[in-house]
Short mmCIF file of C-alpha atoms and ligand atoms in Angstrom, two decimals:
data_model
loop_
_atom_site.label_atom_id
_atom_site.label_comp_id
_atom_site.label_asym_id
_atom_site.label_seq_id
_atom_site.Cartn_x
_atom_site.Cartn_y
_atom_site.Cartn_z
CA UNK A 10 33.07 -153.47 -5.54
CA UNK A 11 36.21 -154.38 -6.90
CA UNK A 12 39.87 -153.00 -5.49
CA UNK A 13 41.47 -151.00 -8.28
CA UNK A 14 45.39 -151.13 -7.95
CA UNK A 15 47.37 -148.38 -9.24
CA UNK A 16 50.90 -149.70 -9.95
CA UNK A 17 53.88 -147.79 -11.75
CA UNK A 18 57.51 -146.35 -11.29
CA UNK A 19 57.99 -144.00 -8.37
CA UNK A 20 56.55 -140.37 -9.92
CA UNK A 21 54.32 -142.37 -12.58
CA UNK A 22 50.94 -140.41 -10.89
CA UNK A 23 49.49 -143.14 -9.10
CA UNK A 24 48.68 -140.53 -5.93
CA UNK A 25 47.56 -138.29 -8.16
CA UNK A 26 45.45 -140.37 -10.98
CA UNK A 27 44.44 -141.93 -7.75
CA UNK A 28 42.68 -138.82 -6.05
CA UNK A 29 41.40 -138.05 -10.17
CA UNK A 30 39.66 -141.44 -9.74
CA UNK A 31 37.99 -140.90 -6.41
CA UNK A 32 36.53 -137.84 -7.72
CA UNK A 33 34.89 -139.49 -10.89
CA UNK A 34 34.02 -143.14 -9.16
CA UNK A 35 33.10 -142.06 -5.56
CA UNK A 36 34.83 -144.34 -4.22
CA UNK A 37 37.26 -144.38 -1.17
CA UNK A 38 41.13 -143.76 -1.68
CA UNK A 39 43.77 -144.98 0.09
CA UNK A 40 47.81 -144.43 -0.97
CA UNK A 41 49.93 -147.45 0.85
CA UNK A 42 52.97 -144.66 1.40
CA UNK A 43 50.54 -142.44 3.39
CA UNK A 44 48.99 -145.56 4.91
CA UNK A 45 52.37 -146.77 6.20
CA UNK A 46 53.40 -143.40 7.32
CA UNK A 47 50.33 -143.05 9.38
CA UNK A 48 50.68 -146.08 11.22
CA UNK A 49 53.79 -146.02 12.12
CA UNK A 50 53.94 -142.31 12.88
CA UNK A 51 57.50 -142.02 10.87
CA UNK A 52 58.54 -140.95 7.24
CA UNK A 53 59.60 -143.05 4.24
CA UNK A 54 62.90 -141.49 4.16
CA UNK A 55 63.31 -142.27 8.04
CA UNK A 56 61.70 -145.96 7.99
CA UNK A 57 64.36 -146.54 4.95
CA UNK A 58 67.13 -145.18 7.23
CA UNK A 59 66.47 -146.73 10.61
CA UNK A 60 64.99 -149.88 9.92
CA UNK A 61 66.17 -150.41 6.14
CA UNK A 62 64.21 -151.53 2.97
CA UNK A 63 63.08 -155.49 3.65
CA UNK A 64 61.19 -153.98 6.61
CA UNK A 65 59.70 -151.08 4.88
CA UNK A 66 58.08 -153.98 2.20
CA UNK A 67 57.10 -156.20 5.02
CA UNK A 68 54.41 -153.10 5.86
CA UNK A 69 53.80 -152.65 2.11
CA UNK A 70 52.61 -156.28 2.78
CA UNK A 71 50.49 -155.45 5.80
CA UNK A 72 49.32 -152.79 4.02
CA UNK A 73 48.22 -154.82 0.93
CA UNK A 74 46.90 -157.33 2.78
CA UNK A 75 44.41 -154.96 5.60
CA UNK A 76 43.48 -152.73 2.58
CA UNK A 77 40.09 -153.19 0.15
CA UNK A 78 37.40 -152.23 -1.61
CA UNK A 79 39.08 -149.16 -2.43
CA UNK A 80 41.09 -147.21 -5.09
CA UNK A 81 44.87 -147.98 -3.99
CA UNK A 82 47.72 -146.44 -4.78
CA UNK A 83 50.59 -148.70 -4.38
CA UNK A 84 54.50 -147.77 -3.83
CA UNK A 85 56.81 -148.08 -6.88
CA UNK A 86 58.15 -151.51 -5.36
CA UNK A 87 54.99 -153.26 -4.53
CA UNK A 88 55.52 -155.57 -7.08
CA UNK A 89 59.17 -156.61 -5.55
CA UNK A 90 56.90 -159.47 -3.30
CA UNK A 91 54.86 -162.18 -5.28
CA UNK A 92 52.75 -162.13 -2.35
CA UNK A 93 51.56 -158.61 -3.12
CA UNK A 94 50.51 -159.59 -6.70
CA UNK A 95 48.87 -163.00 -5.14
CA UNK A 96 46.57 -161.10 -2.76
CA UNK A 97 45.88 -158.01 -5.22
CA UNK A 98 45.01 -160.74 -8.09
CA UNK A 99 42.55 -162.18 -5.60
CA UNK A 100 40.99 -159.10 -4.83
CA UNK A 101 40.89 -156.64 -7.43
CA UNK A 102 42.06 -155.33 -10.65
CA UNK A 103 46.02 -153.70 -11.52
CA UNK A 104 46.19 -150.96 -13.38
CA UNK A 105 49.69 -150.40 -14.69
CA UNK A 106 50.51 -146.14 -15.15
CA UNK A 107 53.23 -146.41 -17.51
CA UNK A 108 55.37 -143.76 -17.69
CA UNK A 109 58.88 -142.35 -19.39
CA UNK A 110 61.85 -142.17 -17.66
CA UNK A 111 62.52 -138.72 -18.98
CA UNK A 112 58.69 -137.87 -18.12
CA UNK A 113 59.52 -138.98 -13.98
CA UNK A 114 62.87 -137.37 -14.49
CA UNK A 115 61.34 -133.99 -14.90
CA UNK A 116 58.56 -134.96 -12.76
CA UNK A 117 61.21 -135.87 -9.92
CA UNK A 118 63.68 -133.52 -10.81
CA UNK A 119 63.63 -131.58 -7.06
CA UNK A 120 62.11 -135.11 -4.91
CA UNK A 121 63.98 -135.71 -1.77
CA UNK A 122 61.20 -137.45 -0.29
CA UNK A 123 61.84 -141.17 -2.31
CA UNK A 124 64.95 -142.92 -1.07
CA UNK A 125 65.35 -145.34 -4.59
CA UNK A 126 65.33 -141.95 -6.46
CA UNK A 127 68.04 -140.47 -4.26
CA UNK A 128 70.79 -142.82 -6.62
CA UNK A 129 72.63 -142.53 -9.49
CA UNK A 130 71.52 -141.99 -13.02
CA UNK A 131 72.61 -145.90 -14.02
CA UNK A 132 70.95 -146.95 -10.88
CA UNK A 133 67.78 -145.34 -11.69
CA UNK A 134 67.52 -146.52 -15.18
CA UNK A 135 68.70 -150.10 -14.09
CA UNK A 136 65.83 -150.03 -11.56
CA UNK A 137 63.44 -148.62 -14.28
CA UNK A 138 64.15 -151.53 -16.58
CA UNK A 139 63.62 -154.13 -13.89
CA UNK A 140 60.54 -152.55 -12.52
CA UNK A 141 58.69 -152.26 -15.96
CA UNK A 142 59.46 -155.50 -17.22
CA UNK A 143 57.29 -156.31 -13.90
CA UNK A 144 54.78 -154.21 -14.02
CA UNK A 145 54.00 -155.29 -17.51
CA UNK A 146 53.97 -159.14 -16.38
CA UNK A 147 51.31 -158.39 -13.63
CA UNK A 148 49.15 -155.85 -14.88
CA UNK A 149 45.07 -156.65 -16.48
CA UNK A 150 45.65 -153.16 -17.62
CA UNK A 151 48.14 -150.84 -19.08
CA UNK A 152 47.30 -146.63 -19.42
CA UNK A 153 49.98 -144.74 -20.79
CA UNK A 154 50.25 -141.82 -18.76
CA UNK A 155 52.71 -139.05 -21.12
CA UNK A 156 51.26 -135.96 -21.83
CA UNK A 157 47.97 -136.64 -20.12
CA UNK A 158 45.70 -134.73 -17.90
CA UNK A 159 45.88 -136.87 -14.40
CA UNK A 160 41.84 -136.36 -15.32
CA UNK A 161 41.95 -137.88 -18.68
CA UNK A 162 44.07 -140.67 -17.03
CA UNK A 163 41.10 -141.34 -14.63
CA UNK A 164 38.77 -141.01 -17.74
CA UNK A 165 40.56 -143.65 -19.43
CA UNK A 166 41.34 -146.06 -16.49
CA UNK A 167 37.13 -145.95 -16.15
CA UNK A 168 36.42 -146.56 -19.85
CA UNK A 169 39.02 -149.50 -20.29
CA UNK A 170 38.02 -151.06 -16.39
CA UNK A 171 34.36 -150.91 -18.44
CA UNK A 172 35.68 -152.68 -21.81
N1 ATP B 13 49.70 -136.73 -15.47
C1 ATP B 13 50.58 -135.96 -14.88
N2 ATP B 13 51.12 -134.93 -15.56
C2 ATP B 13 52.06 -134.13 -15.00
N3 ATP B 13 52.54 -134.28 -13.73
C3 ATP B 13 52.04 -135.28 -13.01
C4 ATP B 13 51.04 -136.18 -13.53
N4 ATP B 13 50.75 -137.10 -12.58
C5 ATP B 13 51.53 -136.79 -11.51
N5 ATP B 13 52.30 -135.71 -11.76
C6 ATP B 13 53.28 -135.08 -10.83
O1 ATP B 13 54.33 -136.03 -10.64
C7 ATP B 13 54.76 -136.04 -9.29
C8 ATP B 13 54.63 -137.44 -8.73
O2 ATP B 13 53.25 -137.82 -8.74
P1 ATP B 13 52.66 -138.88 -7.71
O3 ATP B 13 53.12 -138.59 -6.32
O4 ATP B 13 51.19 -138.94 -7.94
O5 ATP B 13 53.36 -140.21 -8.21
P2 ATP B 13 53.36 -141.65 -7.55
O6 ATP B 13 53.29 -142.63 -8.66
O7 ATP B 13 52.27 -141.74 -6.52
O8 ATP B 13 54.79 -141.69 -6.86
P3 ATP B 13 55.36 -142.69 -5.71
O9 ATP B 13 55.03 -144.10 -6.09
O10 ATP B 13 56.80 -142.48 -5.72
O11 ATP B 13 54.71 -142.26 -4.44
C9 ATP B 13 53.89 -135.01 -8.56
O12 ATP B 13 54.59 -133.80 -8.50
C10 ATP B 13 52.66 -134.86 -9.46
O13 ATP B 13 52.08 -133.59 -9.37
O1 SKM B 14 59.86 -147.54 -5.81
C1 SKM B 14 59.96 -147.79 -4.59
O2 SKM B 14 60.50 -148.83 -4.17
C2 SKM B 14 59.37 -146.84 -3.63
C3 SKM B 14 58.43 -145.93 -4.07
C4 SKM B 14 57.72 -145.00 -3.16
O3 SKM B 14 56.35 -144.93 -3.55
C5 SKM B 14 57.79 -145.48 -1.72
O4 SKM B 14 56.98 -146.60 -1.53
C6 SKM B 14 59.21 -145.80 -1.33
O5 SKM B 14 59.98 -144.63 -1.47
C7 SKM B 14 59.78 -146.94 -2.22
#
């Protein structure tokens, strides 16, 4: 089987659509933020605090690269590292969740738990721009996520994978 990638802005469902998919496909799930937390035995919120951002993305990396053959949610800044896109080109398919800023806003709206959210409204929306300008570049598939089911999300992601 092929690894299905789930990449979007921070809040865009990709934990949740994620879980919808493993229900419909039967296939294993894994969420790199859980993955990371696991292994190191520490929070995001922590790991950004104590050891800072560039090493939280060097375990994105190790997670990209030890993970497969699995539905994957990725973090909002996977695609910060060309050599995450490399290695998830080479092994499976990206599915971009694309989803309004005033749609994660709401969705967001009492998060403490995502350190890039924790910023100001300009920083957000500056980091919204340059994120979805990437996620467009380096996704096979875009599902627009607004006032959809996380179900009919899966539903979709499984018809267009199938096109
Ligand atoms: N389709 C949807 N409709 C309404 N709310 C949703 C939908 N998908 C996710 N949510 C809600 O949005 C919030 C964020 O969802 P989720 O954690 O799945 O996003 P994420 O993309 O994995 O975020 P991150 O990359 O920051 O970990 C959760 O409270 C979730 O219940
Ligand atoms: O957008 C981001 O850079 C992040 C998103 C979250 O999923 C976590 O991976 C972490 O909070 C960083």
């Amino acid at each position: 089987m092929k690894t299905i990638y789930l990449i979007g802005f921070m809040g865009s469902g990709k934990t949740t659509v994620g879980k919808a998919l493993h229900e419909l496909l039967q296939l294993p799930f894994v969420d790199t933020d859980q993955w990371i937390e696991e292994i190191t035995g520490d929070s995001i919120p922590n790991i950004f605090q104590l050891s800072g951002e560039e090493a939280f993305r060097l375990l994105e990396l190790q997670a990209i690269q030890e993970l497969s053959k699995a539905i994957i949610a990725t973090g909002g800044g996977i695609v910060e590292k060309e050599d995450n896109i490399e290695m998830m080109k080479q092994k499976g398919i990206i599915i971009y969740l694309k989803t309004s800023l005033k749609e994660i806003s709401q969705r967001l709206q009492n998060d403490n738990s995502r350190p890039l959210w924790q910023t100001s409204i300009s920083q957000r929306e500056q980091l919204y721009q340059k994120r979805c300008h990437l996620y467009e570049k380096y996704a096979d598939k875009t599902i627009s996520t607004d006032e959809k089911t996380s179900y009919q999300i899966a539903q979709e992601i499984v018809q267009r994978i199938n096109e």
